[in-house]
């Protein structure tokens, strides 16, 4: 991993004033005055006749008992885990549970939620993410969907332009599209967003988009990007950050796959049990050896809002995550939380708090490394199967990917003019593999393009939808690229004879993955003209 030249934490600068990015609505929210009385409830001897708090005797829960994996549990896909431990959360305070009780968890929370859980996340972030400025804060939310919604409503006015990757998680742009906001797509390659394209767009904004408000928010999924599976290098993150400093842009770092940064893929014959995780790894140093630092680590001005979530490591149903951001943004986000969503679920806060306190930091790190190892195994499964079902060859300079796939037994024909079915790059993180299909020799696409008045985009989308239906008929479900195209793009698509599909390796068994890839190959063979 790259070393960094940031100063020691005690020498970090404070965040610069970025309050001019806050929109009119967010600036006007004053928070709930009822939430402010919580601070007085903690004063000794206080008799409160103010707050409308339900009496905890009328919560029908006396104790919560949980059986969870032990932090040293060895999880291997397809095998039963036997290492476990019991947790218990009582209704009221006891010797072992002074704060984490059901009477507290199921009561109204102040906007900043559980102070114990917030402190646990703060400590973990300080040691693992190591933000690059001094006065950052942690604020809990109900997961990254809730977090992103609050970021948009913090920073964006109707009609704003938002900088995104050219292939973008659809729920992210579905949120701001009704506001009349538009996407500014930045080109990508196998390593994610291309910094030079971002710089080109922003340097030429006034000339190319006269009298149009300059974008001031960038949204990115930097690790295991959804849908492409690409992972930004540390050098690219630094270049992107400096462009954002130059043009006064806030970065929203939505990073659900951060701990799913995977080892380099190698073929089965070369693998021999290769594992880049240090033996017996349980420390911060062990984790830092295998993780590219996040944007918030580079951030010396407080212009990164990091969305951290437990969805991919402890389960999406927890609906629990947190912001890492500067104090000014945190204050606005607290007020929005108080009057819009309230605090995250008390059940989730209590369960996660009990789990992390019991596991301790080294246990949590051990768990994260185990999750990473499991997704690494699954990534290897799907890549091995693609190599088994197709002929996979190194890609030439004309491709943005590392490999091309052709019909099995046709690899020797690549000295002809035949095009590959698709190109791809082995994922370095996350849960997804994105394939790029080449349509120039597909007979159905050629017929559609010749018949279409708009010979490019119309033919491409119609072919993609029809091929997607063919895949569904073969009982193999992928997601097509038009799901990931942000609305209102300001730059015209350059490639008209390609299509993209996302596949995931996160869920199915190895056997079902093999069946699915075989069905995919069958659909390709039915839809392509093959040269003997």
PDB file of N, CA, C and O in Angstrom, residues 180-237:
ATOM      1  N   UNK A 180     -34.662  17.847 -10.616  1.00  0.00           N
ATOM      2  CA  UNK A 180     -34.202  18.494 -11.837  1.00  0.00           C
ATOM      3  C   UNK A 180     -32.693  18.593 -11.920  1.00  0.00           C
ATOM      4  O   UNK A 180     -32.154  19.289 -12.789  1.00  0.00           O
ATOM      5  N   UNK A 181     -31.981  17.907 -11.006  1.00  0.00           N
ATOM      6  CA  UNK A 181     -30.524  17.893 -11.076  1.00  0.00           C
ATOM      7  C   UNK A 181     -30.064  17.028 -12.243  1.00  0.00           C
ATOM      8  O   UNK A 181     -30.794  16.144 -12.704  1.00  0.00           O
ATOM      9  N   UNK A 182     -28.858  17.272 -12.708  1.00  0.00           N
ATOM     10  CA  UNK A 182     -28.324  16.580 -13.872  1.00  0.00           C
ATOM     11  C   UNK A 182     -26.943  16.022 -13.555  1.00  0.00           C
ATOM     12  O   UNK A 182     -26.192  16.601 -12.764  1.00  0.00           O
ATOM     13  N   UNK A 183     -26.626  14.896 -14.196  1.00  0.00           N
ATOM     14  CA  UNK A 183     -25.340  14.268 -13.972  1.00  0.00           C
ATOM     15  C   UNK A 183     -24.261  14.808 -14.877  1.00  0.00           C
ATOM     16  O   UNK A 183     -24.500  15.108 -16.050  1.00  0.00           O
ATOM     17  N   UNK A 184     -23.071  14.924 -14.337  1.00  0.00           N
ATOM     18  CA  UNK A 184     -21.874  15.257 -15.110  1.00  0.00           C
ATOM     19  C   UNK A 184     -20.987  14.017 -15.072  1.00  0.00           C
ATOM     20  O   UNK A 184     -20.230  13.817 -14.114  1.00  0.00           O
ATOM     21  N   UNK A 185     -21.093  13.133 -16.077  1.00  0.00           N
ATOM     22  CA  UNK A 185     -20.366  11.861 -16.006  1.00  0.00           C
ATOM     23  C   UNK A 185     -18.889  12.024 -16.350  1.00  0.00           C
ATOM     24  O   UNK A 185     -18.529  12.656 -17.346  1.00  0.00           O
ATOM     25  N   UNK A 186     -18.050  11.454 -15.515  1.00  0.00           N
ATOM     26  CA  UNK A 186     -16.607  11.449 -15.736  1.00  0.00           C
ATOM     27  C   UNK A 186     -16.217  10.067 -16.251  1.00  0.00           C
ATOM     28  O   UNK A 186     -16.674   9.047 -15.733  1.00  0.00           O
ATOM     29  N   UNK A 187     -15.392  10.032 -17.269  1.00  0.00           N
ATOM     30  CA  UNK A 187     -14.995   8.769 -17.882  1.00  0.00           C
ATOM     31  C   UNK A 187     -14.276   7.872 -16.866  1.00  0.00           C
ATOM     32  O   UNK A 187     -13.614   8.346 -15.944  1.00  0.00           O
ATOM     33  N   UNK A 188     -14.420   6.564 -17.115  1.00  0.00           N
ATOM     34  CA  UNK A 188     -13.815   5.554 -16.252  1.00  0.00           C
ATOM     35  C   UNK A 188     -12.997   4.581 -17.093  1.00  0.00           C
ATOM     36  O   UNK A 188     -13.218   4.439 -18.297  1.00  0.00           O
ATOM     37  N   UNK A 189     -12.073   3.908 -16.438  1.00  0.00           N
ATOM     38  CA  UNK A 189     -11.409   2.755 -17.027  1.00  0.00           C
ATOM     39  C   UNK A 189     -11.356   1.667 -15.955  1.00  0.00           C
ATOM     40  O   UNK A 189     -12.091   1.725 -14.969  1.00  0.00           O
ATOM     41  N   UNK A 190     -10.505   0.704 -16.112  1.00  0.00           N
ATOM     42  CA  UNK A 190     -10.472  -0.428 -15.192  1.00  0.00           C
ATOM     43  C   UNK A 190     -10.104  -0.022 -13.769  1.00  0.00           C
ATOM     44  O   UNK A 190     -10.343  -0.768 -12.819  1.00  0.00           O
ATOM     45  N   UNK A 191      -9.509   1.171 -13.595  1.00  0.00           N
ATOM     46  CA  UNK A 191      -9.138   1.654 -12.270  1.00  0.00           C
ATOM     47  C   UNK A 191     -10.065   2.756 -11.773  1.00  0.00           C
ATOM     48  O   UNK A 191      -9.716   3.490 -10.846  1.00  0.00           O
ATOM     49  N   UNK A 192     -11.254   2.875 -12.371  1.00  0.00           N
ATOM     50  CA  UNK A 192     -12.238   3.816 -11.880  1.00  0.00           C
ATOM     51  C   UNK A 192     -12.203   5.164 -12.570  1.00  0.00           C
ATOM     52  O   UNK A 192     -11.749   5.299 -13.714  1.00  0.00           O
ATOM     53  N   UNK A 193     -12.700   6.181 -11.876  1.00  0.00           N
ATOM     54  CA  UNK A 193     -12.774   7.530 -12.427  1.00  0.00           C
ATOM     55  C   UNK A 193     -11.400   8.009 -12.875  1.00  0.00           C
ATOM     56  O   UNK A 193     -10.409   7.843 -12.169  1.00  0.00           O
ATOM     57  N   UNK A 194     -11.358   8.623 -14.054  1.00  0.00           N
ATOM     58  CA  UNK A 194     -10.091   9.097 -14.627  1.00  0.00           C
ATOM     59  C   UNK A 194      -9.884  10.554 -14.210  1.00  0.00           C
ATOM     60  O   UNK A 194     -10.641  11.441 -14.610  1.00  0.00           O
ATOM     61  N   UNK A 195      -8.870  10.840 -13.385  1.00  0.00           N
ATOM     62  CA  UNK A 195      -8.681  12.207 -12.873  1.00  0.00           C
ATOM     63  C   UNK A 195      -8.517  13.246 -13.974  1.00  0.00           C
ATOM     64  O   UNK A 195      -9.015  14.373 -13.849  1.00  0.00           O
ATOM     65  N   UNK A 196      -7.831  12.873 -15.057  1.00  0.00           N
ATOM     66  CA  UNK A 196      -7.601  13.836 -16.135  1.00  0.00           C
ATOM     67  C   UNK A 196      -8.904  14.264 -16.803  1.00  0.00           C
ATOM     68  O   UNK A 196      -9.044  15.409 -17.256  1.00  0.00           O
ATOM     69  N   UNK A 197      -9.888  13.348 -16.864  1.00  0.00           N
ATOM     70  CA  UNK A 197     -11.170  13.717 -17.467  1.00  0.00           C
ATOM     71  C   UNK A 197     -11.940  14.650 -16.548  1.00  0.00           C
ATOM     72  O   UNK A 197     -12.596  15.589 -17.021  1.00  0.00           O
ATOM     73  N   UNK A 198     -11.870  14.410 -15.236  1.00  0.00           N
ATOM     74  CA  UNK A 198     -12.492  15.337 -14.296  1.00  0.00           C
ATOM     75  C   UNK A 198     -11.879  16.729 -14.428  1.00  0.00           C
ATOM     76  O   UNK A 198     -12.603  17.738 -14.480  1.00  0.00           O
ATOM     77  N   UNK A 199     -10.564  16.772 -14.506  1.00  0.00           N
ATOM     78  CA  UNK A 199      -9.892  18.068 -14.636  1.00  0.00           C
ATOM     79  C   UNK A 199     -10.270  18.754 -15.940  1.00  0.00           C
ATOM     80  O   UNK A 199     -10.511  19.972 -15.982  1.00  0.00           O
ATOM     81  N   UNK A 200     -10.355  17.985 -17.030  1.00  0.00           N
ATOM     82  CA  UNK A 200     -10.751  18.548 -18.331  1.00  0.00           C
ATOM     83  C   UNK A 200     -12.147  19.170 -18.250  1.00  0.00           C
ATOM     84  O   UNK A 200     -12.373  20.290 -18.734  1.00  0.00           O
ATOM     85  N   UNK A 201     -13.083  18.438 -17.650  1.00  0.00           N
ATOM     86  CA  UNK A 201     -14.462  18.926 -17.550  1.00  0.00           C
ATOM     87  C   UNK A 201     -14.526  20.212 -16.738  1.00  0.00           C
ATOM     88  O   UNK A 201     -15.167  21.194 -17.138  1.00  0.00           O
ATOM     89  N   UNK A 202     -13.863  20.229 -15.588  1.00  0.00           N
ATOM     90  CA  UNK A 202     -13.969  21.383 -14.704  1.00  0.00           C
ATOM     91  C   UNK A 202     -13.192  22.586 -15.228  1.00  0.00           C
ATOM     92  O   UNK A 202     -13.657  23.730 -15.116  1.00  0.00           O
ATOM     93  N   UNK A 203     -12.024  22.352 -15.821  1.00  0.00           N
ATOM     94  CA  UNK A 203     -11.257  23.475 -16.368  1.00  0.00           C
ATOM     95  C   UNK A 203     -12.002  24.146 -17.521  1.00  0.00           C
ATOM     96  O   UNK A 203     -11.877  25.358 -17.726  1.00  0.00           O
ATOM     97  N   UNK A 204     -12.780  23.362 -18.260  1.00  0.00           N
ATOM     98  CA  UNK A 204     -13.480  23.926 -19.416  1.00  0.00           C
ATOM     99  C   UNK A 204     -14.941  24.241 -19.161  1.00  0.00           C
ATOM    100  O   UNK A 204     -15.694  24.500 -20.109  1.00  0.00           O
ATOM    101  N   UNK A 205     -15.362  24.216 -17.882  1.00  0.00           N
ATOM    102  CA  UNK A 205     -16.801  24.347 -17.604  1.00  0.00           C
ATOM    103  C   UNK A 205     -17.383  25.671 -18.096  1.00  0.00           C
ATOM    104  O   UNK A 205     -18.391  25.709 -18.795  1.00  0.00           O
ATOM    105  N   UNK A 206     -16.768  26.787 -17.726  1.00  0.00           N
ATOM    106  CA  UNK A 206     -17.323  28.087 -18.109  1.00  0.00           C
ATOM    107  C   UNK A 206     -17.388  28.249 -19.620  1.00  0.00           C
ATOM    108  O   UNK A 206     -18.354  28.805 -20.160  1.00  0.00           O
ATOM    109  N   UNK A 207     -16.392  27.741 -20.329  1.00  0.00           N
ATOM    110  CA  UNK A 207     -16.381  27.870 -21.780  1.00  0.00           C
ATOM    111  C   UNK A 207     -17.410  26.947 -22.439  1.00  0.00           C
ATOM    112  O   UNK A 207     -18.115  27.353 -23.365  1.00  0.00           O
ATOM    113  N   UNK A 208     -17.523  25.720 -21.953  1.00  0.00           N
ATOM    114  CA  UNK A 208     -18.420  24.746 -22.580  1.00  0.00           C
ATOM    115  C   UNK A 208     -19.858  24.838 -22.087  1.00  0.00           C
ATOM    116  O   UNK A 208     -20.779  24.365 -22.760  1.00  0.00           O
ATOM    117  N   UNK A 209     -20.048  25.429 -20.901  1.00  0.00           N
ATOM    118  CA  UNK A 209     -21.399  25.540 -20.334  1.00  0.00           C
ATOM    119  C   UNK A 209     -21.605  26.957 -19.802  1.00  0.00           C
ATOM    120  O   UNK A 209     -21.779  27.160 -18.604  1.00  0.00           O
ATOM    121  N   UNK A 210     -21.597  27.950 -20.697  1.00  0.00           N
ATOM    122  CA  UNK A 210     -21.725  29.337 -20.251  1.00  0.00           C
ATOM    123  C   UNK A 210     -23.055  29.573 -19.533  1.00  0.00           C
ATOM    124  O   UNK A 210     -24.095  29.033 -19.918  1.00  0.00           O
ATOM    125  N   UNK A 211     -22.974  30.347 -18.477  1.00  0.00           N
ATOM    126  CA  UNK A 211     -24.143  30.740 -17.681  1.00  0.00           C
ATOM    127  C   UNK A 211     -24.824  29.553 -16.993  1.00  0.00           C
ATOM    128  O   UNK A 211     -25.982  29.645 -16.585  1.00  0.00           O
ATOM    129  N   UNK A 212     -24.112  28.437 -16.868  1.00  0.00           N
ATOM    130  CA  UNK A 212     -24.623  27.280 -16.128  1.00  0.00           C
ATOM    131  C   UNK A 212     -23.826  27.166 -14.830  1.00  0.00           C
ATOM    132  O   UNK A 212     -22.589  27.188 -14.846  1.00  0.00           O
ATOM    133  N   UNK A 213     -24.538  27.035 -13.719  1.00  0.00           N
ATOM    134  CA  UNK A 213     -23.888  26.948 -12.407  1.00  0.00           C
ATOM    135  C   UNK A 213     -22.887  25.791 -12.371  1.00  0.00           C
ATOM    136  O   UNK A 213     -23.199  24.673 -12.764  1.00  0.00           O
ATOM    137  N   UNK A 214     -21.709  26.076 -11.885  1.00  0.00           N
ATOM    138  CA  UNK A 214     -20.640  25.073 -11.838  1.00  0.00           C
ATOM    139  C   UNK A 214     -20.958  24.007 -10.798  1.00  0.00           C
ATOM    140  O   UNK A 214     -21.440  24.318  -9.704  1.00  0.00           O
ATOM    141  N   UNK A 215     -20.705  22.738 -11.101  1.00  0.00           N
ATOM    142  CA  UNK A 215     -20.949  21.684 -10.105  1.00  0.00           C
ATOM    143  C   UNK A 215     -20.083  21.885  -8.868  1.00  0.00           C
ATOM    144  O   UNK A 215     -18.921  22.288  -8.958  1.00  0.00           O
ATOM    145  N   UNK A 216     -20.655  21.583  -7.700  1.00  0.00           N
ATOM    146  CA  UNK A 216     -19.864  21.709  -6.467  1.00  0.00           C
ATOM    147  C   UNK A 216     -19.989  20.461  -5.596  1.00  0.00           C
ATOM    148  O   UNK A 216     -19.593  20.483  -4.427  1.00  0.00           O
ATOM    149  N   UNK A 217     -20.519  19.355  -6.159  1.00  0.00           N
ATOM    150  CA  UNK A 217     -20.613  18.086  -5.429  1.00  0.00           C
ATOM    151  C   UNK A 217     -20.205  16.953  -6.350  1.00  0.00           C
ATOM    152  O   UNK A 217     -20.689  16.852  -7.485  1.00  0.00           O
ATOM    153  N   UNK A 218     -19.304  16.103  -5.854  1.00  0.00           N
ATOM    154  CA  UNK A 218     -18.875  14.901  -6.576  1.00  0.00           C
ATOM    155  C   UNK A 218     -19.283  13.691  -5.755  1.00  0.00           C
ATOM    156  O   UNK A 218     -18.965  13.609  -4.564  1.00  0.00           O
ATOM    157  N   UNK A 219     -19.975  12.751  -6.405  1.00  0.00           N
ATOM    158  CA  UNK A 219     -20.386  11.502  -5.752  1.00  0.00           C
ATOM    159  C   UNK A 219     -19.584  10.354  -6.343  1.00  0.00           C
ATOM    160  O   UNK A 219     -19.513  10.194  -7.570  1.00  0.00           O
ATOM    161  N   UNK A 220     -18.964   9.550  -5.477  1.00  0.00           N
ATOM    162  CA  UNK A 220     -18.157   8.433  -5.968  1.00  0.00           C
ATOM    163  C   UNK A 220     -18.260   7.236  -5.039  1.00  0.00           C
ATOM    164  O   UNK A 220     -18.419   7.379  -3.826  1.00  0.00           O
ATOM    165  N   UNK A 221     -18.201   6.048  -5.640  1.00  0.00           N
ATOM    166  CA  UNK A 221     -18.031   4.789  -4.908  1.00  0.00           C
ATOM    167  C   UNK A 221     -16.620   4.316  -5.265  1.00  0.00           C
ATOM    168  O   UNK A 221     -16.408   3.691  -6.296  1.00  0.00           O
ATOM    169  N   UNK A 222     -15.619   4.624  -4.439  1.00  0.00           N
ATOM    170  CA  UNK A 222     -14.225   4.471  -4.855  1.00  0.00           C
ATOM    171  C   UNK A 222     -13.673   3.057  -4.829  1.00  0.00           C
ATOM    172  O   UNK A 222     -12.693   2.766  -5.511  1.00  0.00           O
ATOM    173  N   UNK A 223     -14.271   2.159  -4.033  1.00  0.00           N
ATOM    174  CA  UNK A 223     -13.766   0.785  -3.896  1.00  0.00           C
ATOM    175  C   UNK A 223     -14.842  -0.187  -4.359  1.00  0.00           C
ATOM    176  O   UNK A 223     -15.992  -0.099  -3.932  1.00  0.00           O
ATOM    177  N   UNK A 224     -14.462  -1.123  -5.258  1.00  0.00           N
ATOM    178  CA  UNK A 224     -15.437  -2.087  -5.750  1.00  0.00           C
ATOM    179  C   UNK A 224     -16.641  -1.390  -6.339  1.00  0.00           C
ATOM    180  O   UNK A 224     -17.782  -1.779  -6.082  1.00  0.00           O
ATOM    181  N   UNK A 225     -16.396  -0.375  -7.148  1.00  0.00           N
ATOM    182  CA  UNK A 225     -17.443   0.547  -7.594  1.00  0.00           C
ATOM    183  C   UNK A 225     -18.651  -0.197  -8.151  1.00  0.00           C
ATOM    184  O   UNK A 225     -18.516  -1.197  -8.850  1.00  0.00           O
ATOM    185  N   UNK A 226     -19.820   0.286  -7.785  1.00  0.00           N
ATOM    186  CA  UNK A 226     -21.072  -0.287  -8.245  1.00  0.00           C
ATOM    187  C   UNK A 226     -21.591   0.561  -9.400  1.00  0.00           C
ATOM    188  O   UNK A 226     -21.928   1.732  -9.188  1.00  0.00           O
ATOM    189  N   UNK A 227     -21.537   0.052 -10.658  1.00  0.00           N
ATOM    190  CA  UNK A 227     -21.555  -1.363 -11.033  1.00  0.00           C
ATOM    191  C   UNK A 227     -20.243  -1.963 -11.535  1.00  0.00           C
ATOM    192  O   UNK A 227     -20.178  -3.156 -11.787  1.00  0.00           O
ATOM    193  N   UNK A 228     -19.191  -1.171 -11.737  1.00  0.00           N
ATOM    194  CA  UNK A 228     -18.063  -1.649 -12.548  1.00  0.00           C
ATOM    195  C   UNK A 228     -17.099  -2.551 -11.788  1.00  0.00           C
ATOM    196  O   UNK A 228     -16.319  -3.267 -12.405  1.00  0.00           O
ATOM    197  N   UNK A 229     -17.105  -2.481 -10.461  1.00  0.00           N
ATOM    198  CA  UNK A 229     -16.142  -3.261  -9.689  1.00  0.00           C
ATOM    199  C   UNK A 229     -14.763  -2.648  -9.625  1.00  0.00           C
ATOM    200  O   UNK A 229     -13.851  -3.229  -9.027  1.00  0.00           O
ATOM    201  N   UNK A 230     -14.564  -1.463 -10.210  1.00  0.00           N
ATOM    202  CA  UNK A 230     -13.241  -0.838 -10.230  1.00  0.00           C
ATOM    203  C   UNK A 230     -12.896  -0.253  -8.862  1.00  0.00           C
ATOM    204  O   UNK A 230     -13.779   0.063  -8.059  1.00  0.00           O
ATOM    205  N   UNK A 231     -11.602  -0.103  -8.598  1.00  0.00           N
ATOM    206  CA  UNK A 231     -11.116   0.453  -7.341  1.00  0.00           C
ATOM    207  C   UNK A 231     -10.079   1.525  -7.637  1.00  0.00           C
ATOM    208  O   UNK A 231      -9.089   1.275  -8.333  1.00  0.00           O
ATOM    209  N   UNK A 232     -10.304   2.720  -7.110  1.00  0.00           N
ATOM    210  CA  UNK A 232      -9.368   3.819  -7.326  1.00  0.00           C
ATOM    211  C   UNK A 232      -8.052   3.562  -6.599  1.00  0.00           C
ATOM    212  O   UNK A 232      -8.040   3.106  -5.455  1.00  0.00           O
ATOM    213  N   UNK A 233      -6.958   3.878  -7.261  1.00  0.00           N
ATOM    214  CA  UNK A 233      -5.659   3.832  -6.606  1.00  0.00           C
ATOM    215  C   UNK A 233      -5.506   5.056  -5.700  1.00  0.00           C
ATOM    216  O   UNK A 233      -6.229   6.042  -5.823  1.00  0.00           O
ATOM    217  N   UNK A 234      -4.547   4.978  -4.796  1.00  0.00           N
ATOM    218  CA  UNK A 234      -4.287   6.110  -3.906  1.00  0.00           C
ATOM    219  C   UNK A 234      -3.855   7.341  -4.708  1.00  0.00           C
ATOM    220  O   UNK A 234      -4.256   8.477  -4.407  1.00  0.00           O
ATOM    221  N   UNK A 235      -3.066   7.117  -5.762  1.00  0.00           N
ATOM    222  CA  UNK A 235      -2.600   8.227  -6.572  1.00  0.00           C
ATOM    223  C   UNK A 235      -3.770   8.917  -7.272  1.00  0.00           C
ATOM    224  O   UNK A 235      -3.809  10.149  -7.362  1.00  0.00           O
ATOM    225  N   UNK A 236      -4.726   8.132  -7.762  1.00  0.00           N
ATOM    226  CA  UNK A 236      -5.901   8.736  -8.406  1.00  0.00           C
ATOM    227  C   UNK A 236      -6.736   9.516  -7.386  1.00  0.00           C
ATOM    228  O   UNK A 236      -7.270  10.587  -7.700  1.00  0.00           O
ATOM    229  N   UNK A 237      -6.889   8.976  -6.197  1.00  0.00           N
ATOM    230  CA  UNK A 237      -7.648   9.694  -5.175  1.00  0.00           C
ATOM    231  C   UNK A 237      -7.007  11.052  -4.888  1.00  0.00           C
ATOM    232  O   UNK A 237      -7.709  12.066  -4.758  1.00  0.00           O
TER     233      UNK A 237
END
